[in-house]
Each structure stands twice: as structure tokens, then as C-alpha cells.
GROMACS .gro file of C-alpha atoms in nm:
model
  363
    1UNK     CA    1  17.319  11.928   6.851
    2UNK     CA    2  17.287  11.611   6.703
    3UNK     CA    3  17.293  11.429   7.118
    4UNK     CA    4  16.980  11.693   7.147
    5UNK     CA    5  16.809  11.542   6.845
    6UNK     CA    6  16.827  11.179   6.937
    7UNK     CA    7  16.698  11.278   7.267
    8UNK     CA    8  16.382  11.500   7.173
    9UNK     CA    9  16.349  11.198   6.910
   10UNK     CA   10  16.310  10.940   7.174
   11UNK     CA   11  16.100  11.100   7.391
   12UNK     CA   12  15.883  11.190   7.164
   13UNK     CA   13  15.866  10.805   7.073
   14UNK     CA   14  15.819  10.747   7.465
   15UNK     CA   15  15.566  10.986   7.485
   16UNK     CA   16  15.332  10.801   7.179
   17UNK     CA   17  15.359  10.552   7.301
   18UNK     CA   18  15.271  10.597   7.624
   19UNK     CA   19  14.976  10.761   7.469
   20UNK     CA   20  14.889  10.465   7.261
   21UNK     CA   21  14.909  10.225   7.559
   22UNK     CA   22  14.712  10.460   7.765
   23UNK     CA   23  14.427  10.436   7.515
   24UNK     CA   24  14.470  10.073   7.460
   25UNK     CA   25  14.392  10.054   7.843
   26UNK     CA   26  14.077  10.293   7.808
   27UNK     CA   27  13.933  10.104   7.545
   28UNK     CA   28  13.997   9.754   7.730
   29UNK     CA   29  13.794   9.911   8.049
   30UNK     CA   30  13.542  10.075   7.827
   31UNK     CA   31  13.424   9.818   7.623
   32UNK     CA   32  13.473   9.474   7.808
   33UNK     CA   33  13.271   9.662   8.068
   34UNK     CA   34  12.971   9.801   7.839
   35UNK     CA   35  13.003   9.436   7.696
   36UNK     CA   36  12.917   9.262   8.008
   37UNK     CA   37  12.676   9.466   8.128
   38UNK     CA   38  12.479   9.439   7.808
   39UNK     CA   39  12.495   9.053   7.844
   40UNK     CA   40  12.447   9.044   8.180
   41UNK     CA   41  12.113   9.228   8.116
   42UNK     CA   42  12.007   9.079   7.821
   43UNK     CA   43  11.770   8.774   7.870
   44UNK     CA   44  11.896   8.591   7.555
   45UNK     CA   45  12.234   8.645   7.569
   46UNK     CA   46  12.278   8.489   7.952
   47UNK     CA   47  12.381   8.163   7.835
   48UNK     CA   48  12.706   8.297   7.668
   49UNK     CA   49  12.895   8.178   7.969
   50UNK     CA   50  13.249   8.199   7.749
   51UNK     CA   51  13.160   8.560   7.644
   52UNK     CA   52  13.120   8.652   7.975
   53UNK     CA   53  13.446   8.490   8.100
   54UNK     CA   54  13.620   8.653   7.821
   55UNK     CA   55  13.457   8.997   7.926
   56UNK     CA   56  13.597   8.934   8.302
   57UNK     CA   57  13.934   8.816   8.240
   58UNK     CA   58  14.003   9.080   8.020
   59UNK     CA   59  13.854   9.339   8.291
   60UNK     CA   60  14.105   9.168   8.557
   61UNK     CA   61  14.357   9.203   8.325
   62UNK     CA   62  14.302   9.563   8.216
   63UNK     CA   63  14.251   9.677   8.587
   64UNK     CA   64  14.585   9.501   8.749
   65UNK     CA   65  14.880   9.424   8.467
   66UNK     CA   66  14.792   9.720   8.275
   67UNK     CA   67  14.839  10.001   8.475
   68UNK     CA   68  15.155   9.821   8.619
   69UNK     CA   69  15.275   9.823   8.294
   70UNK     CA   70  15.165  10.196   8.223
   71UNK     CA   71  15.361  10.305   8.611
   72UNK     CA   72  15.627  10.081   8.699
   73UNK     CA   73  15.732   9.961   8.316
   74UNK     CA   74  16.021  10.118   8.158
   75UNK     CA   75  15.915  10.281   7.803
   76UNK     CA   76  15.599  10.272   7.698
   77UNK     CA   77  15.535  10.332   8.071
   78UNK     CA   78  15.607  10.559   8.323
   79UNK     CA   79  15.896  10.372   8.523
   80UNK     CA   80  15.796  10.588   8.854
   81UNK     CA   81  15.697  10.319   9.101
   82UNK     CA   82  15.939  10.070   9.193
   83UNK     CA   83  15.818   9.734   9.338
   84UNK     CA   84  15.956   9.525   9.541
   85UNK     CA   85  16.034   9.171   9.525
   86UNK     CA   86  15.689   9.048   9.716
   87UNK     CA   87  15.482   9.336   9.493
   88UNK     CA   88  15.734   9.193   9.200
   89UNK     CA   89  15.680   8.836   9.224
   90UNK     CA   90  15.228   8.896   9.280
   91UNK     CA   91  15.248   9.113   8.935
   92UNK     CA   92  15.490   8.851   8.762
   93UNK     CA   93  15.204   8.553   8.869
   94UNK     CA   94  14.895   8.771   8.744
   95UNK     CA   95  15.072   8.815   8.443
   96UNK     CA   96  15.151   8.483   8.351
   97UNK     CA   97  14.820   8.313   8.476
   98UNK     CA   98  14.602   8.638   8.322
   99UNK     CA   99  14.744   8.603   7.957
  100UNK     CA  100  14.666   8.171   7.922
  101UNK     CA  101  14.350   8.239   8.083
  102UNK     CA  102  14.235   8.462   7.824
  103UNK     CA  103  14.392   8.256   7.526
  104UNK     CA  104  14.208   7.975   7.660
  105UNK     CA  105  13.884   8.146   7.698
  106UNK     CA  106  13.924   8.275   7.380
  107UNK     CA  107  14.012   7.896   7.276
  108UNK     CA  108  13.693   7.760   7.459
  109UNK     CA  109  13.453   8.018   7.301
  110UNK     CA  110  13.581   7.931   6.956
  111UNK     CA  111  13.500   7.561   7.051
  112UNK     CA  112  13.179   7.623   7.192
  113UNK     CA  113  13.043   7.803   6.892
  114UNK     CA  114  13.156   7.531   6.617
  115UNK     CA  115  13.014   7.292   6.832
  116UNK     CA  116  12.717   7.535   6.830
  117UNK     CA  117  12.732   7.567   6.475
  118UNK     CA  118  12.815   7.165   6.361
  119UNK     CA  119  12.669   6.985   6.587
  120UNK     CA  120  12.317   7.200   6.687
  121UNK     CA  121  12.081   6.913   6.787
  122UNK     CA  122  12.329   6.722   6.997
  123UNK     CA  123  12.354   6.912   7.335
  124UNK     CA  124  12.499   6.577   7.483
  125UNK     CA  125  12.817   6.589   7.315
  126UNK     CA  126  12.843   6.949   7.446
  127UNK     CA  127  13.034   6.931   7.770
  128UNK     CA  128  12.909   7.182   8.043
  129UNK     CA  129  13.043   7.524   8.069
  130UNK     CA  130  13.123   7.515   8.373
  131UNK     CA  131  13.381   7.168   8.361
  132UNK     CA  132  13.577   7.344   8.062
  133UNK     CA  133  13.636   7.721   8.262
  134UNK     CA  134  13.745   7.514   8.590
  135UNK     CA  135  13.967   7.321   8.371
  136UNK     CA  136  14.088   7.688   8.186
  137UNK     CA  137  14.155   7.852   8.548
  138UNK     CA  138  14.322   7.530   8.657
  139UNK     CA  139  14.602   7.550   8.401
  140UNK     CA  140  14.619   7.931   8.429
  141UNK     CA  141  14.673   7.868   8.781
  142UNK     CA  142  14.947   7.622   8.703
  143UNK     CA  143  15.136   7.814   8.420
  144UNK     CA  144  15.114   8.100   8.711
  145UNK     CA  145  15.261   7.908   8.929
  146UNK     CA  146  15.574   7.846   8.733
  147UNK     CA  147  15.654   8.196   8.711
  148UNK     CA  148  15.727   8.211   9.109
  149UNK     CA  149  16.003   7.922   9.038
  150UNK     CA  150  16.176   8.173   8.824
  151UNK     CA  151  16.431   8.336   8.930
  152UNK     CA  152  16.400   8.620   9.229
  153UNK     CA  153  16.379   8.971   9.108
  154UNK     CA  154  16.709   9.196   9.152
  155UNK     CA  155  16.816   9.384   9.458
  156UNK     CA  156  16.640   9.754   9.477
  157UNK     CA  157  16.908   9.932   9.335
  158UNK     CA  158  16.836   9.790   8.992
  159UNK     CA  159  16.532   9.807   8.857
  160UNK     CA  160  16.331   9.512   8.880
  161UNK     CA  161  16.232   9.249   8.588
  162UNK     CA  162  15.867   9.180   8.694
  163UNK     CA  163  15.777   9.066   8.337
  164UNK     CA  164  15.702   8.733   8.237
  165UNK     CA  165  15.973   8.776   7.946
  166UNK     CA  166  16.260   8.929   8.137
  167UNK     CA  167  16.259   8.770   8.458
  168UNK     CA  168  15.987   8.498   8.521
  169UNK     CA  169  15.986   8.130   8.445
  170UNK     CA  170  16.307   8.081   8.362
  171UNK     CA  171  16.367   7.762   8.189
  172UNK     CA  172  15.996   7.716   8.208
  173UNK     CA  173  15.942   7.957   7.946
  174UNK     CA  174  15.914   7.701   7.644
  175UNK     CA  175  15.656   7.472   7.816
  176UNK     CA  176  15.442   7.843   7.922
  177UNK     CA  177  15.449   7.917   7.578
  178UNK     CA  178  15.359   7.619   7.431
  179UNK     CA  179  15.048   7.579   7.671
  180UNK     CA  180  14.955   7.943   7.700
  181UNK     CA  181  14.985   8.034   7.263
  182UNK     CA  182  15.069   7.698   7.066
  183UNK     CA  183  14.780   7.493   7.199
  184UNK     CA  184  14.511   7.782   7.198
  185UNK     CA  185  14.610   7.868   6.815
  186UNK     CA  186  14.566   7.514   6.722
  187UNK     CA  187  14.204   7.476   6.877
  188UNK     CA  188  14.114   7.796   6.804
  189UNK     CA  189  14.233   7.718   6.400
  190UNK     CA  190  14.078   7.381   6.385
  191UNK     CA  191  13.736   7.522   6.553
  192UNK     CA  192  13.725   7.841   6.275
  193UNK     CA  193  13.839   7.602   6.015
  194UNK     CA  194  13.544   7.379   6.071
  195UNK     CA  195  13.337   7.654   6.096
  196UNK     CA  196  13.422   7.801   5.757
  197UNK     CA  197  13.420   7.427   5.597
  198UNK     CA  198  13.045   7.365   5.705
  199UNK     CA  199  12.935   7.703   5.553
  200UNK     CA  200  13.130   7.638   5.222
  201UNK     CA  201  12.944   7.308   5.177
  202UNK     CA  202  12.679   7.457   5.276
  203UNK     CA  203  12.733   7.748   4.945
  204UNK     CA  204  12.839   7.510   4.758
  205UNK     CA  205  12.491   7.327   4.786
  206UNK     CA  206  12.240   7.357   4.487
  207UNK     CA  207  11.927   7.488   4.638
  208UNK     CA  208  11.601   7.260   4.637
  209UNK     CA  209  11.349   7.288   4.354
  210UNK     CA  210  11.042   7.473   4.511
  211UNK     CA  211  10.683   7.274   4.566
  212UNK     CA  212  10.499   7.290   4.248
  213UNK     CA  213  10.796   7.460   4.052
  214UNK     CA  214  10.779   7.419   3.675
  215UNK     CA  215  11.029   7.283   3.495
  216UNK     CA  216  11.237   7.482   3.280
  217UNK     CA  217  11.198   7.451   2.979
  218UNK     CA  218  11.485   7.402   2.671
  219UNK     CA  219  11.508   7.713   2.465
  220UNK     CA  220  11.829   7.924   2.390
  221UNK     CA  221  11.726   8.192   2.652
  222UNK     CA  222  11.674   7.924   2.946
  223UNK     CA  223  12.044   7.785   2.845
  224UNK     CA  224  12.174   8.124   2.870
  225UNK     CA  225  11.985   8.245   3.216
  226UNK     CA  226  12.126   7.918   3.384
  227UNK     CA  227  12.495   7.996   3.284
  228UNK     CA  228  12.788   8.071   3.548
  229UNK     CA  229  12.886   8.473   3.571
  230UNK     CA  230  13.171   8.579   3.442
  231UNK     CA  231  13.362   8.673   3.718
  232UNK     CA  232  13.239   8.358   3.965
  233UNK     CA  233  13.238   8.435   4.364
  234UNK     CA  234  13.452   8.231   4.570
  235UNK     CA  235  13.187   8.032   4.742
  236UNK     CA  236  13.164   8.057   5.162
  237UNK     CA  237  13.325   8.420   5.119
  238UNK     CA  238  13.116   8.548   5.365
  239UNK     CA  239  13.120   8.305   5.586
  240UNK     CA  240  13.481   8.343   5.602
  241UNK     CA  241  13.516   8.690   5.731
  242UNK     CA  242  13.439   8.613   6.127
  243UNK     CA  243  13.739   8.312   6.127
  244UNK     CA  244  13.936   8.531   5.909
  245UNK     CA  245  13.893   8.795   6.183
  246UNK     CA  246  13.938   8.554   6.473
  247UNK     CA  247  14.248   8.377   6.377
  248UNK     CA  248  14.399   8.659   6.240
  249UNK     CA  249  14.370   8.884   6.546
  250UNK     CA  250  14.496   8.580   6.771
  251UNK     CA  251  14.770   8.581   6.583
  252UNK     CA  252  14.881   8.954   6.551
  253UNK     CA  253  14.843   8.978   6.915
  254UNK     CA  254  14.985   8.676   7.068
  255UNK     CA  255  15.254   8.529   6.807
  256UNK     CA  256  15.501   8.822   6.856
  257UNK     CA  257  15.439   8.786   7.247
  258UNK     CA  258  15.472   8.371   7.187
  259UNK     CA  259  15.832   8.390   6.958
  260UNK     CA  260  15.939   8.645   7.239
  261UNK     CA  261  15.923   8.363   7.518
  262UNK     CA  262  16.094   8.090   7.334
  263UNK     CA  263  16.427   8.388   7.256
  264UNK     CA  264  16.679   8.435   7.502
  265UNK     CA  265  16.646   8.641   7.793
  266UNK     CA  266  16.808   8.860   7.681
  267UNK     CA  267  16.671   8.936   7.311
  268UNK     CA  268  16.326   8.918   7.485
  269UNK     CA  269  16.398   9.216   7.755
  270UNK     CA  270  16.498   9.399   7.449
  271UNK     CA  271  16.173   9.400   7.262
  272UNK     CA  272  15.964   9.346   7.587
  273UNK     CA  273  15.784   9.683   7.571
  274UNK     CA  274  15.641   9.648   7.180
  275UNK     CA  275  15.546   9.267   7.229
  276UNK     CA  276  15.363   9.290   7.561
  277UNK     CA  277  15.138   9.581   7.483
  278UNK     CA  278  15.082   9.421   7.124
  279UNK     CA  279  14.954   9.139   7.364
  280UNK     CA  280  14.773   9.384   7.591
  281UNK     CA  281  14.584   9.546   7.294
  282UNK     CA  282  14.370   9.172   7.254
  283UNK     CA  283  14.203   9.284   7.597
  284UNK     CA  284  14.098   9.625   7.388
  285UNK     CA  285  13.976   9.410   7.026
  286UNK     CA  286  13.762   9.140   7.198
  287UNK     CA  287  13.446   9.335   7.324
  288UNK     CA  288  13.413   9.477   6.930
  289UNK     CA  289  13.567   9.138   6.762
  290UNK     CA  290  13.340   8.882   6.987
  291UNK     CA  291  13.070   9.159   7.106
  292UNK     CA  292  12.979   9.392   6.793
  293UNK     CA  293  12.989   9.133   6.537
  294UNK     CA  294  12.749   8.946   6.653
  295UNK     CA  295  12.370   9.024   6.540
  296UNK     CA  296  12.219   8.945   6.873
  297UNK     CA  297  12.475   9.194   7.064
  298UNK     CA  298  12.413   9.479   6.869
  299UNK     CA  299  11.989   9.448   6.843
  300UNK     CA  300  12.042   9.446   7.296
  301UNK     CA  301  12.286   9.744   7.251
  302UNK     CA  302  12.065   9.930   7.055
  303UNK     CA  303  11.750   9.849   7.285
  304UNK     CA  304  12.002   9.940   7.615
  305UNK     CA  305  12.105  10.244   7.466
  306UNK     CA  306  11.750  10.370   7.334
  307UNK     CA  307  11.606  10.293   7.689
  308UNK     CA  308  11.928  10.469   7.852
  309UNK     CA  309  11.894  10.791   7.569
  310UNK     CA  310  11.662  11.030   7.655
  311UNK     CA  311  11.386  11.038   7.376
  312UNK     CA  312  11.300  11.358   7.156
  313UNK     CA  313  10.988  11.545   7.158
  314UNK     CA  314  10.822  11.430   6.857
  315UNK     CA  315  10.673  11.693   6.634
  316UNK     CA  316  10.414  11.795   6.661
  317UNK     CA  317  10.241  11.839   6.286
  318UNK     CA  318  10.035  12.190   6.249
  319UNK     CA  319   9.727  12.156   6.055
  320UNK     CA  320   9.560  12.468   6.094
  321UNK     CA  321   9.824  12.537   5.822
  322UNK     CA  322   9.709  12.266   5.579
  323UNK     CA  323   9.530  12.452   5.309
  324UNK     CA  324   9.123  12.337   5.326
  325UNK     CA  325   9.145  12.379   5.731
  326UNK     CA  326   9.321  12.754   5.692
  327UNK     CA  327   9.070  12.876   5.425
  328UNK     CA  328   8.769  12.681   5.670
  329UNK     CA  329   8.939  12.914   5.926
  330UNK     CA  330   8.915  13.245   5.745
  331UNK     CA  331   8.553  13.211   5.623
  332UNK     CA  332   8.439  13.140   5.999
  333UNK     CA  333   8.171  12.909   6.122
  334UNK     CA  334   7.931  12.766   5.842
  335UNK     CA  335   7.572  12.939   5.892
  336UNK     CA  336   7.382  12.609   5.760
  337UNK     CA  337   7.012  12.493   5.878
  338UNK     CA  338   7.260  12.278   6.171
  339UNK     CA  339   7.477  12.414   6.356
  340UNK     CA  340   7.649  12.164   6.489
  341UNK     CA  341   8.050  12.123   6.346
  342UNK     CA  342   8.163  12.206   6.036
  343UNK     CA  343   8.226  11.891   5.900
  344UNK     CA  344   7.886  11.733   6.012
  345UNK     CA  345   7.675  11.615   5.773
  346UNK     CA  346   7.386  11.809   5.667
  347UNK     CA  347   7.137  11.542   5.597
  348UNK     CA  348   7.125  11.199   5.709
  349UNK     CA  349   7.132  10.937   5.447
  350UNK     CA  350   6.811  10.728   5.503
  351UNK     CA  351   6.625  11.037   5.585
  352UNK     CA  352   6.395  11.202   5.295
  353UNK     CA  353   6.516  11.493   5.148
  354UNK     CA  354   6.446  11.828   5.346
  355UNK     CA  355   6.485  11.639   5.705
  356UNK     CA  356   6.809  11.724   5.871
  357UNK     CA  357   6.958  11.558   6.135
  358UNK     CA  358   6.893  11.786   6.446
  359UNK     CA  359   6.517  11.841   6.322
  360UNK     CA  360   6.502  11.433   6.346
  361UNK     CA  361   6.678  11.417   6.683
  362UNK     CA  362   6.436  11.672   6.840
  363UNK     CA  363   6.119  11.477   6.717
   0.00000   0.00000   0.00000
């Protein structure tokens, strides 16, 4: 009885969890796609070159290591479809060139925008685009590279370690980690830090006296309008919410996945499943951390998705139920000297009094 417990107990662990990562993978799909598509079509937002590398690394990623992970994992997967060491060793490079290509992007759009932010009249000191994602791709390439010097997966009859943790790298997995986690979270921290320094100073700053401002003069009730409240607000607390965010979700997603590579082998096969689809969940948080958030992104959402929405009849408003027009309704036509409209005038204005308007028109 108690074997049959433990049993229906981990399945129905295996089976939320497969759940979980099969919605993690949904989301990823969904909104990295609707992200691109509304900053692909979005005049402003085309020279976001970093969003939209972010947008198509995460796509490559939720399209090719996910569902591996969701068929031929062990739990939170399926575990059905056994690959074989060429298949094995292809899914063990995408995985460990996919994952430093995004925390690089990711790195490189943090970058971009402090530069953005500190530096917003010096577009020399900005270095093309283009230079910085050859240079990401370059060292994703490389980092995927040293997977295939791991070593080779088992023979069939076991079933095969295709991860990055469990079977790839090798003693390369230190220097992986380091490039692919410890150097993004330190570029990523120092660009968010600067970020949130500039707008604290900025808080901080008294504001300017206006143009032909009076001064204020010295009486008790001036003293007491000037003082501090109470319960002061930490300055730049605002400003601190979107690096707040940004850090914080590097590190819940990637730190676990980081720690795992620099265990043994063998402690990192144990808590594989957990750390890589905490990992795989950053692919599902960036279109609504990096895409919703931002102002501009949500104003060409909202025009996409008004143009896309088919638009309600308006309604129409009934006045021949309005009081005045229903009553003018009931008594009928008006049997004046004109008969012209209702609501024509009887006599013009500059006309002397007796002389209507259609007696005027006919002479």
C-alpha cells in the first residue's frame, strides 16, 4: 500500500510538471513570436536590433531544445524518443551555444540601453549593432563547440546524457560557465546599476526655479509648506523597478543552472530536470520583461491589435425619443404662413415685420 502511494505520488509530480514545462514552452512560442512581429512592423521600434535578437534566439531555442527536453528528457519530459549519438551530440551543441547566446543578448541589450540612457548625444562611442551580435554568435559558437569535446554519449542500451550538465563539456564545464553566466551577470549588473545611479541623481536633483517665479517669502506657513514628509520616499524608487526586474530574473533563471555546471557530474544529473527548465522558463519571461514594459511596445500592441480586432457597430443614438422632437412628432407638421421645415425661421431678421421669408424669395 504504502509502494502504491509513493508511486501515484510521483507521477503525479511527473505529470505537473510535465504540464508546467509544456506551458513554459507555449508561452516561449507565443510571446517571443507576437513580440517580433510587433517590432518587426512597427516603424519606431526597427532599430531595436538586440530586442529582436533576443526575440529570435529565444524562438530557436523554444522550437529545438525544448521539445527535446519535453520527448526525449527523463522527468519533466516524456523520455519516449531515444537519440542517438549523432542526434545526441547536434542537441548537446544547440544547447550549449543556444543558452550563452541568449545570456549575451540579454547582456548586450542591457548595455545598449545604459549607453542609451548615459550617454544619449554621443552615438560615436556607441559601437554598431551589428560588430557586438557577430562577436555574441562567435563565442556561442565557441562555448558550442566545447560541448562536442565532451565525452561521447553511452551505448543505446542506456539512455543517453544529451544535456549540457550530464554529459557535455566535460572538464570544460567551469570555463562554459564562467563565459556563458558569470560574465553576462556582471555586465548585465554594472549596466542596470548605472542605470539606476543616473536616475537617483537625477531624483535627488532640486528642480530649477521657474522664469519669473517669486520668491517665497519668510512667514511661519512658507517654513512649514517647504518641510520634508514624514515618512520620506527613497529617492530613484521608481526608477529602480526595471533593473530590479532585470537582474533579478537573470538571476532566478540562470544561477541555479550556473552552480549546477561548476558541481560534479554527478550531483548535476541529479537535479538536471528542475535547473534546466528553471533556465528554459527565461525564453517564456523575456517577451513580457523586455517587450510589455516598455511604453513604446505596448502603444504598437495596442494599435496592432485594434487594427487586427474587428471594430463594433457604434450606436446609433435615437432622437425621435428625445423629448421636444417626440412631442414635435405628435402635434404633426406646423401650419404657419411658411411651410417650409419646422425649425425654419418664420421671419428673416433684417426684413420688416409682416415679410416672411418665402414671400421675399418669390418677389
Amino acid at each position: 500500500m504504502a509502494n502504491t502511494t509513493v508511486l501515484n505520488t510521483s507521477e503525479v509530480a511527473v505529470s505537473a510538471g510535465l504540464i508546467l514545462a509544456a506551458v513554459v514552452e507555449a508561452a516561449a512560442l507565443l510571446g517571443n513570436g507576437a513580440l517580433l512581429v510587433v517590432v518587426l512592423r512597427t516603424p519606431g521600434l526597427r532599430d531595436t536590433l538586440y530586442l529582436v535578437h533576443l526575440c529570435v534566439v529565444d524562438l530557436l531555442a523554444a522550437a529545438s531544445i525544448m521539445p527535446l527536453g519535453l520527448l526525449a528528457a527523463p522527468p519533466p519530459g516524456l523520455g519516449r524518443v531515444r537519440l542517438g549519438p549523432a542526434p545526441c551530440r547536434a542537441a548537446r551543441f544547440l544547447s550549449a551555444a543556444l543558452l550563452p547566446a541568449c545570456t549575451l543578448g540579454v547582456a548586450a541589450l542591457g548595455l545598449a540601453r545604459y549607453r542609451l540612457i548615459v550617454h544619449p548625444l554621443r552615438p560615436g562611442a556607441r559601437p554598431p549593432p551589428g560588430l557586438v551580435l557577430t562577436a555574441v554568435w562567435a563565442a556561442a559558437g565557441l562555448l558550442g563547440a566545447l560541448s562536442l569535446l565532451g565525452p561521447p554519449p553511452a551505448p543505446p542500451p542506456a539512455p543517453p546524457r544529451c544535456s549540457v550538465l550530464a554529459g557535455g563539456l566535460g572538464p570544460f564545464r567551469p570555463l562554459w560557465a564562467l563565459l556563458a553566466f558569470a560574465l553576462p551577470a556582471l555586465l548585465l549588473l554594472g549596466a542596470y546599476g548605472g542605470i539606476f545611479l543616473v536616475a537617483r541623481r537625477a531624483a535627488l536633483r532640486p528642480p530649477r526655479p521657474a522664469r519669473g517665479s517669486r520668491p517665497r517669502s519668510d512667514s511661519l506657513d512658507s517654513r512649514l509648506s517647504i518641510l520634508p514628509p514624514l515618512r520620506p520616499r527613497l529617492p530613484g524608487g521608481k526608477a529602480a523597478l526595471a533593473p530590479a526586474l532585470a537582474v533579478g530574473q537573470f538571476a532566478a533563471c540562470w544561477l541555479p543552472y550556473g552552480c549546477a555546471c561548476l558541481a560534479p557530474a554527478e550531483q548535476a544529473a541529479v537535479a538536471e530536470a528542475p535547473v534546466t527548465w528553471v533556465a528554459y522558463s527565461a525564453f517564456a519571461v523575456h517577451p513580457f520583461l523586455y517587450g510589455l514594459l516598455q511604453r513604446p511596445v505596448r502603444r504598437a500592441l495596442g494599435r496592432l491589435a485594434r487594427r487586427a480586432l474587428p471594430q463594433p457597430p457604434r450606436a446609433c443614438t435615437l432622437r425621435a425619443w428625445h423629448l421636444p422632437t417626440f412631442l414635435q412628432h405628435l402635434q404633426g407638421p406646423s401650419l404657419g404662413p411658411a411651410l417650409g421645415p419646422p425649425g425654419a425661421p418664420e421671419q428673416a431678421p433684417d426684413l420688416p415685420e409682416g415679410e416672411n421669408l418665402s414671400m421675399t424669395g418669390a418677389t
